[in-house]
CSV table of C-alpha atoms in Angstrom, one decimal:
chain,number,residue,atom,x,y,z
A,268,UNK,CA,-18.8,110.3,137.2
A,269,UNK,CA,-16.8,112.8,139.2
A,270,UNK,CA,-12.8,112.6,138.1
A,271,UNK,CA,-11.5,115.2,140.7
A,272,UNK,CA,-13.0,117.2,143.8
A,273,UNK,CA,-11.4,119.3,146.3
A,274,UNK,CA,-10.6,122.2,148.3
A,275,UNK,CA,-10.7,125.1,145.9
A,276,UNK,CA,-10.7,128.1,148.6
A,277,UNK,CA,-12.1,128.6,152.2
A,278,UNK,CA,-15.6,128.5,151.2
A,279,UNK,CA,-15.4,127.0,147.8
A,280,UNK,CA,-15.1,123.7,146.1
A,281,UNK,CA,-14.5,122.2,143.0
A,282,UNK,CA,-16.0,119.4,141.1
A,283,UNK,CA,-14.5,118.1,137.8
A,284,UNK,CA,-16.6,114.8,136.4
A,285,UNK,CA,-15.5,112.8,133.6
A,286,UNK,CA,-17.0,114.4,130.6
A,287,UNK,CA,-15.2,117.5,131.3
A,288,UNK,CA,-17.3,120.2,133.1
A,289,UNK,CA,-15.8,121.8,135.9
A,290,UNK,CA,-17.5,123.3,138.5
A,291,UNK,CA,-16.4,126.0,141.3
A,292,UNK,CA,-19.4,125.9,143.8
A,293,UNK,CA,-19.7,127.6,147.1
A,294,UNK,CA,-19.3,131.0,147.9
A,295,UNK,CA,-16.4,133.3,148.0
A,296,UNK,CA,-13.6,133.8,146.5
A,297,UNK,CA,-11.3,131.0,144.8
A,298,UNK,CA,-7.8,130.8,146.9
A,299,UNK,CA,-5.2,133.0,145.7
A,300,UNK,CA,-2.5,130.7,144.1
A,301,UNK,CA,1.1,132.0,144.1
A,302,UNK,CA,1.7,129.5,141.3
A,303,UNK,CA,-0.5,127.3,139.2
A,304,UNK,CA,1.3,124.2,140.2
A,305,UNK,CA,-0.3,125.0,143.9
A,306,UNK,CA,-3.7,124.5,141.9
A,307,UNK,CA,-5.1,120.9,143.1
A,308,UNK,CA,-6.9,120.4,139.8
A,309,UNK,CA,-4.0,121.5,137.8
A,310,UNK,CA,-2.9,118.0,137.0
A,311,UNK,CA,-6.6,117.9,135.1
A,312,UNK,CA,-6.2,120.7,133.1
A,313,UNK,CA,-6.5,119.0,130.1
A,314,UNK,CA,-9.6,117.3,131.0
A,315,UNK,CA,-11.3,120.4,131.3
A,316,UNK,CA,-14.1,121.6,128.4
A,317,UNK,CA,-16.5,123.6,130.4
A,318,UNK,CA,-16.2,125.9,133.9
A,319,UNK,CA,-19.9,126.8,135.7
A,320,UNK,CA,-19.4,129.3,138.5
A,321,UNK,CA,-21.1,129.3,141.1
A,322,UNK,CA,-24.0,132.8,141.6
A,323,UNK,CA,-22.3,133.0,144.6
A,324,UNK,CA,-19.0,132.9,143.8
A,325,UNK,CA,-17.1,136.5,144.4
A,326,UNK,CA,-13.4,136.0,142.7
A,327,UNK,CA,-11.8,134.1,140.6
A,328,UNK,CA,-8.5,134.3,141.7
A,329,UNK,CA,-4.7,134.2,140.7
A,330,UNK,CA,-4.4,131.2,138.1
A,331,UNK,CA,-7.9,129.9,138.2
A,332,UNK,CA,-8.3,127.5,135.4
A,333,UNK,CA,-4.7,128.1,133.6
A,334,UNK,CA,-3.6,126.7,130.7
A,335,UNK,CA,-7.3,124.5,130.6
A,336,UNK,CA,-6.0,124.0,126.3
A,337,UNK,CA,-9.5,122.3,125.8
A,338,UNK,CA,-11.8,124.8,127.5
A,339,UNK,CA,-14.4,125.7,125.1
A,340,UNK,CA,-17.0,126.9,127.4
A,341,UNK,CA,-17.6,129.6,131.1
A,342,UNK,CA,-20.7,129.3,132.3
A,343,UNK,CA,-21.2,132.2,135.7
A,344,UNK,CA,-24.1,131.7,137.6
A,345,UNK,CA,-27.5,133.6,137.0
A,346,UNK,CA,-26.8,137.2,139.3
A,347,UNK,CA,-23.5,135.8,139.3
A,348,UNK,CA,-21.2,137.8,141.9
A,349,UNK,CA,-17.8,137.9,140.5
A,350,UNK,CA,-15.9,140.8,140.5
A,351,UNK,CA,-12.1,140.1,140.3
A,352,UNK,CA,-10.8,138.2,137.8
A,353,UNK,CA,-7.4,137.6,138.7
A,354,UNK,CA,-3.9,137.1,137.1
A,355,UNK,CA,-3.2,134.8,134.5
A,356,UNK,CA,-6.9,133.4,135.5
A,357,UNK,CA,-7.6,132.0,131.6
A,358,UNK,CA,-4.4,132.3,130.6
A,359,UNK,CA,-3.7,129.5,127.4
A,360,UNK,CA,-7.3,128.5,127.5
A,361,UNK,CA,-6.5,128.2,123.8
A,362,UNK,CA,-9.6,126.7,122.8
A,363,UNK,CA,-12.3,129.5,124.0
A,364,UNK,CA,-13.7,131.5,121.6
A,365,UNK,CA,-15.9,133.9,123.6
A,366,UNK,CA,-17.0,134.7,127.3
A,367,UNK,CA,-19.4,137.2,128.5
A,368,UNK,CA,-17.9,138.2,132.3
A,369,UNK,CA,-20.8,138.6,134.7
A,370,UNK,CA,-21.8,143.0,135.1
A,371,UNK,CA,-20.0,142.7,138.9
A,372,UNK,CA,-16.6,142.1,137.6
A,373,UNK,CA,-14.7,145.3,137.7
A,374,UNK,CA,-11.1,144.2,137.7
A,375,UNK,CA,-9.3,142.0,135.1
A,376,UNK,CA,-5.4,141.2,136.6
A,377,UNK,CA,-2.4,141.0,134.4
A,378,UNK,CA,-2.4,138.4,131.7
A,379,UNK,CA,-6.0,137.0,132.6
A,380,UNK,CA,-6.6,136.2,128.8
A,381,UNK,CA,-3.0,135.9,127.7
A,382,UNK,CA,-2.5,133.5,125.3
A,383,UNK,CA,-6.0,132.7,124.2
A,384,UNK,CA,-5.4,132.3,120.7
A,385,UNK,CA,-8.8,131.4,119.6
A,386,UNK,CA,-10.5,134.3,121.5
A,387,UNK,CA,-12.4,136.3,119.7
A,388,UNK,CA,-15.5,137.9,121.6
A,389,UNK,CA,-15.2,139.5,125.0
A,390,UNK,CA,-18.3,141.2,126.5
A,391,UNK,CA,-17.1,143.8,129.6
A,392,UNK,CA,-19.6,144.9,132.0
A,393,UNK,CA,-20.2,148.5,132.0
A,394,UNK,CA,-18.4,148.8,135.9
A,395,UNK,CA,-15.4,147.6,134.7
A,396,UNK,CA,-12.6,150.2,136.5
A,397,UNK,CA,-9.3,148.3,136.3
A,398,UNK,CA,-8.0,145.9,133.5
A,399,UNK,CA,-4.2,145.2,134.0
A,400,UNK,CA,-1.5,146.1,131.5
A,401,UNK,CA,-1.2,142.6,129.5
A,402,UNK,CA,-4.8,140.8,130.2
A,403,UNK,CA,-5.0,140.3,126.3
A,404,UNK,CA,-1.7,139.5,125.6
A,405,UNK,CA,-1.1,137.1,122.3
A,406,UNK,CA,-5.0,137.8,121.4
A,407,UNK,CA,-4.6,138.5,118.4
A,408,UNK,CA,-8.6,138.3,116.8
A,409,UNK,CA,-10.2,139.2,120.1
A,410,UNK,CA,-12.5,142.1,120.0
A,411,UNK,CA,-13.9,144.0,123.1
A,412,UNK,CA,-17.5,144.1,123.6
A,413,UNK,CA,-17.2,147.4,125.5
A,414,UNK,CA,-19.9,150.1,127.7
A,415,UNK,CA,-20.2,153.4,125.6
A,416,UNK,CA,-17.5,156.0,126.6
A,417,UNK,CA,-16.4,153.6,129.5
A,418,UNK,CA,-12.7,152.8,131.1
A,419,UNK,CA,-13.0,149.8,128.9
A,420,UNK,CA,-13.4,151.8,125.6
A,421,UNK,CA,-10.3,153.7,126.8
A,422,UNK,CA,-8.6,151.0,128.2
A,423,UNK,CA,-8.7,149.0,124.5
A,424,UNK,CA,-7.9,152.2,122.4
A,425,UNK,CA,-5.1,153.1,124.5
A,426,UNK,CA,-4.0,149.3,124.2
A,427,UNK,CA,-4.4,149.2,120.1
A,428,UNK,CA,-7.3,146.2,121.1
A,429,UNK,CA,-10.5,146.1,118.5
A,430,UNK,CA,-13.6,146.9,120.4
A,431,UNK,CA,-17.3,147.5,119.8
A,432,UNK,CA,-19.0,149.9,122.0
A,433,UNK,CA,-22.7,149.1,123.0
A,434,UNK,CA,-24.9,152.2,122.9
A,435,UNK,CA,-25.7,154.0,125.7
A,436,UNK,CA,-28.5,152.4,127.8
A,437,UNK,CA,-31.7,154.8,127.7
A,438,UNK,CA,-33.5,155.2,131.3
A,439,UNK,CA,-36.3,157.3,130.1
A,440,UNK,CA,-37.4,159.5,127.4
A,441,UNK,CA,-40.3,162.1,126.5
A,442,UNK,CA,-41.8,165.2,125.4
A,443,UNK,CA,-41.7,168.8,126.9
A,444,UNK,CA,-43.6,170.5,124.1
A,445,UNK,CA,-43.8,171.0,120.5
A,446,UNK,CA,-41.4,169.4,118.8
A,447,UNK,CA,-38.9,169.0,121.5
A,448,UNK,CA,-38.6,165.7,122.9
A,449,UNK,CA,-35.7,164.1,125.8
């Protein structure tokens, strides 16, 4: 049973059904809200348990699924497209624990994540270039899953954020002789 469905950018739609999962399907980018109140699904928020975004999605823009308090779940398409996550995007999603961000994203706007106080696992895509000053804000157990030696690494020790760093990724390895190996 569908709840709400609209307009959720130029190319994009949204689909919220009764048992709570929320859908942005199309392709795209979400519109860029000035405000959250401009949000058609806003008034739903609290309806909201599970997002699923679209492969061909390309942004989620400014105030995407704010303050969604019973949001437990983000689903992104397999090959997913995302690369923006904008500002205040998940901001007071109190109830996620975790997300994995699809390995296009490489910019995280202010406050994305502020305010999710039961976050506690973030995975960062090695191309990740640009995360914005508070995008963890009021986080206070989340811990950075984080490319080795990347801008994210940086970007969390500079910002006093817990991290792990995944090891590098090995392309190819061998032998050039005795006892010398690459």
């Amino acid at each position: 049973k569908v709840l709400a469905a609209g307009r959720a950018g130029v190319t994009v739609d949204f689909i919220l059904y009764a048992d709570g999962q929320f859908k942005f399907v199309g392709s795209g980018s979400t519109y860029e809200l000035d405000r959250v109140w401009n949000s058609p699904w806003y008034i739903y928020r609290n309806s909201v348990k599970k997002v699923y975004v679209d492969p061909e999605i390309t942004a989620l823009s400014n105030w995407a699924v704010y303050s969604c308090r019973n949001l437990t779940e983000v689903t992104f398409g397999e090959n997913s497209k995302v690369t923006r996550i904008g500002k205040n995007a998940f901001t007071r999603c109190s109830s996620l624990v975790s997300i994995t961000l699809p390995e296009g994203v490489t910019y995280i706007g202010y406050d994305a994540f502020t305010d999710c106080t039961a976050l506690t696992s973030v995975y960062l895509p090695d191309g990740v270039s640009s995360i914005m000053t508070n995008a963890f804000n009021g986080d206070k157990n989340v811990v950075l899953n984080v490319a080795y030696n990347s801008y994210a690494k940086n970007w969390a020790e500079s910002k006093g954020i817990s991290y792990e760093e995944r090891k590098p990724i090995e392309l190819a390895s061998g032998t050039c002789g005795d006892n010398l190996s690459w």
